[in-house]
CSV table of C-alpha atoms in Angstrom, one decimal:
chain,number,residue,atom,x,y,z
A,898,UNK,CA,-62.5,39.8,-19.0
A,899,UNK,CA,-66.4,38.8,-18.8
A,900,UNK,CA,-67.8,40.2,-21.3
A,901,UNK,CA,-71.3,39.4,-23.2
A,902,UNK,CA,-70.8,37.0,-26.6
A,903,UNK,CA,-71.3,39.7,-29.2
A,904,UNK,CA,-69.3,42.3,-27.4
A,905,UNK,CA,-66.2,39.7,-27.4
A,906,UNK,CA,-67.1,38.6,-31.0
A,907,UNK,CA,-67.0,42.5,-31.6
A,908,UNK,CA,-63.8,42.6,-29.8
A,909,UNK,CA,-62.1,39.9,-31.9
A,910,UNK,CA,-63.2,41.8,-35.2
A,911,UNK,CA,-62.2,44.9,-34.4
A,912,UNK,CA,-59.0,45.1,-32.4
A,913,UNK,CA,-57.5,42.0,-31.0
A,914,UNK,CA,-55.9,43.8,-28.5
A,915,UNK,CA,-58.8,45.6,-27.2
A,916,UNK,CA,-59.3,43.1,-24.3
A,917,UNK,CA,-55.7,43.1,-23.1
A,918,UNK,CA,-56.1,47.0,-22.6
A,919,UNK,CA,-58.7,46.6,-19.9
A,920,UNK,CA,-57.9,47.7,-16.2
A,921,UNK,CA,-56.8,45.2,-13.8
A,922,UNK,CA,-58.0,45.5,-10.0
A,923,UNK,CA,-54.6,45.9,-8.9
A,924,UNK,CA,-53.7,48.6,-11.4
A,925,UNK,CA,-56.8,51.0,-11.0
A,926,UNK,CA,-57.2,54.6,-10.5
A,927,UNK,CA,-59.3,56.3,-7.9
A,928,UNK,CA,-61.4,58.6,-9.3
A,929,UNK,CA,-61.4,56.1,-12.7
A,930,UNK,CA,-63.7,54.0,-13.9
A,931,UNK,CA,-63.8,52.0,-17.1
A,932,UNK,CA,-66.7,51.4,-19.7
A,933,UNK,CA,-66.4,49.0,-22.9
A,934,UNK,CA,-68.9,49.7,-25.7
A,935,UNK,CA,-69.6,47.7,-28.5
A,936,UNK,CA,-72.6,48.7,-31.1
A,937,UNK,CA,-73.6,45.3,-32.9
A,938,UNK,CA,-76.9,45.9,-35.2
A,939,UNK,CA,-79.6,47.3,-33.1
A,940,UNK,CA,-77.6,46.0,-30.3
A,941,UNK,CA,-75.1,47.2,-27.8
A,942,UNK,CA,-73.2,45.6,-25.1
A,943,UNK,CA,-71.5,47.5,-22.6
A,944,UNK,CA,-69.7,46.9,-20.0
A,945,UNK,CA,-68.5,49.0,-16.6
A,946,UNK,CA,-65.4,48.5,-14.4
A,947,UNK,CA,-65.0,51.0,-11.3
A,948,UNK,CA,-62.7,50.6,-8.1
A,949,UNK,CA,-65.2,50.6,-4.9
A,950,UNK,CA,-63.7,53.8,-3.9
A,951,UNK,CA,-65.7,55.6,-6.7
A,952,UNK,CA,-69.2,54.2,-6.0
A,953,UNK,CA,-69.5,53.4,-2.4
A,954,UNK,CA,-66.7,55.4,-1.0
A,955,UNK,CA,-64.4,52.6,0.7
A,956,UNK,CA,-62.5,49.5,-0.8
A,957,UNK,CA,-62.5,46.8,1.9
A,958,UNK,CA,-64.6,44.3,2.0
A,959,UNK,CA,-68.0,44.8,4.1
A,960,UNK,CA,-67.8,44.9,7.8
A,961,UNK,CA,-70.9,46.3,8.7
A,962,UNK,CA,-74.7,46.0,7.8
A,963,UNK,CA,-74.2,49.3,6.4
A,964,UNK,CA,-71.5,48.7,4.2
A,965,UNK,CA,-73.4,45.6,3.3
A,966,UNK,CA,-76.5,48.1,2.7
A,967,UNK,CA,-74.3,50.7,0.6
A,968,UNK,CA,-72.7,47.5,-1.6
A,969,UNK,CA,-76.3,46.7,-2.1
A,970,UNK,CA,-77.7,49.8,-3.2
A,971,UNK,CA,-74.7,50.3,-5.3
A,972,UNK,CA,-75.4,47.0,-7.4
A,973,UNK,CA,-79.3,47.9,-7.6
A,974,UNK,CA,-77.9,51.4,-9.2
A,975,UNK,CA,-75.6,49.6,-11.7
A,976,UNK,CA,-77.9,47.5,-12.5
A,977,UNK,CA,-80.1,50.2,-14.2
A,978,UNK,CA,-77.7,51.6,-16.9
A,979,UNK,CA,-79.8,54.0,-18.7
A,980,UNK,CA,-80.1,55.7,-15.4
A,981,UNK,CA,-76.6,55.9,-15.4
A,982,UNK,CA,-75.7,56.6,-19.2
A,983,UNK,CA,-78.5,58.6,-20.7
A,984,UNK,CA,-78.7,57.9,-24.6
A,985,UNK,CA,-80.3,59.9,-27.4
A,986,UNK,CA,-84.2,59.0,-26.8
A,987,UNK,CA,-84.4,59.2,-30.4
A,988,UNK,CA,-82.8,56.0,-30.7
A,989,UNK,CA,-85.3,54.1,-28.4
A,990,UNK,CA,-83.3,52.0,-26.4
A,991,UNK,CA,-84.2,49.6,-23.7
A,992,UNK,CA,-82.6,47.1,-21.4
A,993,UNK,CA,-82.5,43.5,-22.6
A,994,UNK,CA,-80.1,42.4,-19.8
A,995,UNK,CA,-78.3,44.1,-17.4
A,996,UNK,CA,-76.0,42.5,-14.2
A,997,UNK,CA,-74.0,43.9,-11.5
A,998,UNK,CA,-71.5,43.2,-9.1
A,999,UNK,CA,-68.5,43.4,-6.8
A,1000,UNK,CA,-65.3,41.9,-7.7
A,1001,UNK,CA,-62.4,41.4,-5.2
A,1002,UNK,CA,-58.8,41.8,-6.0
A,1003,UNK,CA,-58.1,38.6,-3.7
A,1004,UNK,CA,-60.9,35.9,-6.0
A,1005,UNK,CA,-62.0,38.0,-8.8
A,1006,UNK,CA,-64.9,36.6,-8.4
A,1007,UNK,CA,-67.9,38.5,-8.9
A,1008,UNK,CA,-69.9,38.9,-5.6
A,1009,UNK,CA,-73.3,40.6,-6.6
A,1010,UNK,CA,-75.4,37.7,-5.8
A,1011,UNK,CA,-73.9,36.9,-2.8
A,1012,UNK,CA,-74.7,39.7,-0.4
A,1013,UNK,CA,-78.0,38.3,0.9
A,1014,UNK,CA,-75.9,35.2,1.1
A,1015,UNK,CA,-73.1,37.4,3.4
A,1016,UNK,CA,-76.1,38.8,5.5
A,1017,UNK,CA,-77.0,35.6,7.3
A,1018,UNK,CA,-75.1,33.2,8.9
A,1019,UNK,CA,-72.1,35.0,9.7
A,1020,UNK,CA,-70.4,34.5,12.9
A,1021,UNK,CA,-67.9,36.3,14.8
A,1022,UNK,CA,-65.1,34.3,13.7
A,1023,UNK,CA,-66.1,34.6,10.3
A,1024,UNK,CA,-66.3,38.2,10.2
A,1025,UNK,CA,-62.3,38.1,11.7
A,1026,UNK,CA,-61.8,36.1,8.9
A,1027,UNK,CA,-63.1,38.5,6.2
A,1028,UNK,CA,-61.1,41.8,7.5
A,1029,UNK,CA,-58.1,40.3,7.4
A,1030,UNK,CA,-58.5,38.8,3.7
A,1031,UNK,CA,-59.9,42.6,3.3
A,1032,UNK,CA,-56.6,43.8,4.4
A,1033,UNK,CA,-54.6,41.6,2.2
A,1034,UNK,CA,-56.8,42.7,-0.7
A,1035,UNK,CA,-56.5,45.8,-0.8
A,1036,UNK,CA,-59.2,46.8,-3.9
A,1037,UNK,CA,-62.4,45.6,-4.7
A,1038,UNK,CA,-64.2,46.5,-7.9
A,1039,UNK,CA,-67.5,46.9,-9.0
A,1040,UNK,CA,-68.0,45.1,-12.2
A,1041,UNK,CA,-71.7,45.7,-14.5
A,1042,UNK,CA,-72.3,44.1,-18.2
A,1043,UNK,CA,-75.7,45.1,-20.3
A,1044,UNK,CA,-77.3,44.6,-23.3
A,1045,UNK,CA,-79.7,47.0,-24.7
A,1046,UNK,CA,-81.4,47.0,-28.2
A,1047,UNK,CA,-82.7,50.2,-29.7
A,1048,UNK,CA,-85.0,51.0,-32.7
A,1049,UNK,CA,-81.9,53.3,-34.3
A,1050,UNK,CA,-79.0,52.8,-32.5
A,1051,UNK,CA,-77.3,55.7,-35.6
A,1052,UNK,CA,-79.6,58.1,-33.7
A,1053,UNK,CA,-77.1,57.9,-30.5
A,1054,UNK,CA,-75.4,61.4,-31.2
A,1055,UNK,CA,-74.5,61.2,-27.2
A,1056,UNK,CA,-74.5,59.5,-24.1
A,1057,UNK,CA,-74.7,61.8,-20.9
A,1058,UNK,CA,-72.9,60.2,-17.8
A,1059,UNK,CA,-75.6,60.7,-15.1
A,1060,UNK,CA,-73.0,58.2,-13.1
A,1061,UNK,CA,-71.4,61.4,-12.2
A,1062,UNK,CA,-74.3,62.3,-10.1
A,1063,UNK,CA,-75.1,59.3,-9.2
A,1064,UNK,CA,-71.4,57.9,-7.4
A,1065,UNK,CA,-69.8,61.4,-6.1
A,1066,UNK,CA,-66.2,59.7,-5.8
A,1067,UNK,CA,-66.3,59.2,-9.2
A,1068,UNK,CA,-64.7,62.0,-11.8
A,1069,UNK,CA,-62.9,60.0,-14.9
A,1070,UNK,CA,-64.5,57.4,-17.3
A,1071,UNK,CA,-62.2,55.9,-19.9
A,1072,UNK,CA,-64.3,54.9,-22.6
A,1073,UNK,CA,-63.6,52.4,-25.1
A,1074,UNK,CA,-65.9,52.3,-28.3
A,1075,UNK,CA,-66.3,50.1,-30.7
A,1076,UNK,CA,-68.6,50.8,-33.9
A,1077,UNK,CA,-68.9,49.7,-37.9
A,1078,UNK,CA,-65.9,52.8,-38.2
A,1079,UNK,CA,-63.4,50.8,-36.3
A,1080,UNK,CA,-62.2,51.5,-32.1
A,1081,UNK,CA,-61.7,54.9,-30.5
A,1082,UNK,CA,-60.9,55.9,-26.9
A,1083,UNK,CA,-62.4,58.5,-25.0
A,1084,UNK,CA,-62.2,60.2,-21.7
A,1085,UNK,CA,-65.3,61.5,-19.8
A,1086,UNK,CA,-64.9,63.8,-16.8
A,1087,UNK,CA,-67.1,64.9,-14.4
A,1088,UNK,CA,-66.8,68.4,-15.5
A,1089,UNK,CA,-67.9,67.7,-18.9
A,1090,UNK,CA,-69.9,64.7,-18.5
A,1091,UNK,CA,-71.4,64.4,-21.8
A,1092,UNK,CA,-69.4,61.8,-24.7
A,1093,UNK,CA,-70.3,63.3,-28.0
A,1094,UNK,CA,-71.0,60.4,-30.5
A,1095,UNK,CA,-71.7,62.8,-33.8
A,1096,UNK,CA,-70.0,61.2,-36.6
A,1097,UNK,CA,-69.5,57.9,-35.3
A,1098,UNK,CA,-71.6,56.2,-37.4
């Protein structure tokens, strides 16, 4: 699992086991994503698994300019994560770093910065070539990390899943969260997108 330095130190401290319990491509839900957050001083790391399914509606690998375009306007959406997980304001948060990509079951490698590279110079026999490793594949993932810092990170009381809105396909976020207090698992659904953080901290 990629996951930022203070988030795996985090990890390490609080649950060992923590990083075995995260979803594997082959083993995802549609419908499910996954989001690991670690609160580290004014810091907190975060970080987003979800099967293509659930954010651009197919999981092959790009066949078309539009999927292409759809993969690439998915990324440029996960890379903004306060657009997608709305926190408290009172905590004044803001983006320190914040990547995104796609992930297939066949490399898992991550593939965000190599759609403008998949744009040019494919030729027909190349593009044979990728839909049948796309068949064999089966899943692909979309995988985001970030890092924010905020003035008073105590003052998150909730984060409201805007990524509901945002991806359609997607209903379920399992939420692991790790604080000062220890670990704790959470599910977000679609109907009740809001994860209430009161008493966390």
């Amino acid at each position: 699992m990629k996951l930022l330095p203070f988030l795996a130190l985090s990890v390490a401290v609080a649950t060992p086991a923590f990083a075995q319990e995260t979803r594997q491509l082959d083993s995802h839900e549609h419908g499910v994503g996954q989001l690991d957050i670690a609160f580290d001083g004014t810091k907190i790391a975060m970080e987003l698994h979800a099967p293509g399914a659930d954010i651009v509606g197919f999981e092959y690998a790009a066949e078309s300019s539009e999927d292409r375009a759809a993969i690439d306007a998915a990324v440029a959406m996960l890379a903004k994560p306060l657009d997608l997980f709305v926190l408290t304001d009172a905590a004044g948060c803001s983006v320190v770093k914040a990547s995104a990509g796609l992930e297939s079951e066949e490399s898992h490698d991550d593939h965000g910065d190599e759609h403008a590279d998949e744009e040019d110079g494919h030729d027909d026999h190349d593009e044979e070539d990728h839909e049948e490793h796309a068949s064999e594949a089966g899943h692909t993932e979309f995988h985001a990390e970030y890092l924010l810092t905020c003035a008073d990170p105590t003052a998150v009381t909730e984060i409201t899943f805007a990524y509901f809105e945002t991806f359609p396909n997607a209903l379920e976020v399992e939420v692991q969260l790790i604080s000062d207090t220890g670990a704790t698992s959470f599910e977000v659904e679609r109907a009740a997108p809001t994860l209430d953080l009161r008493g966390m901290f």
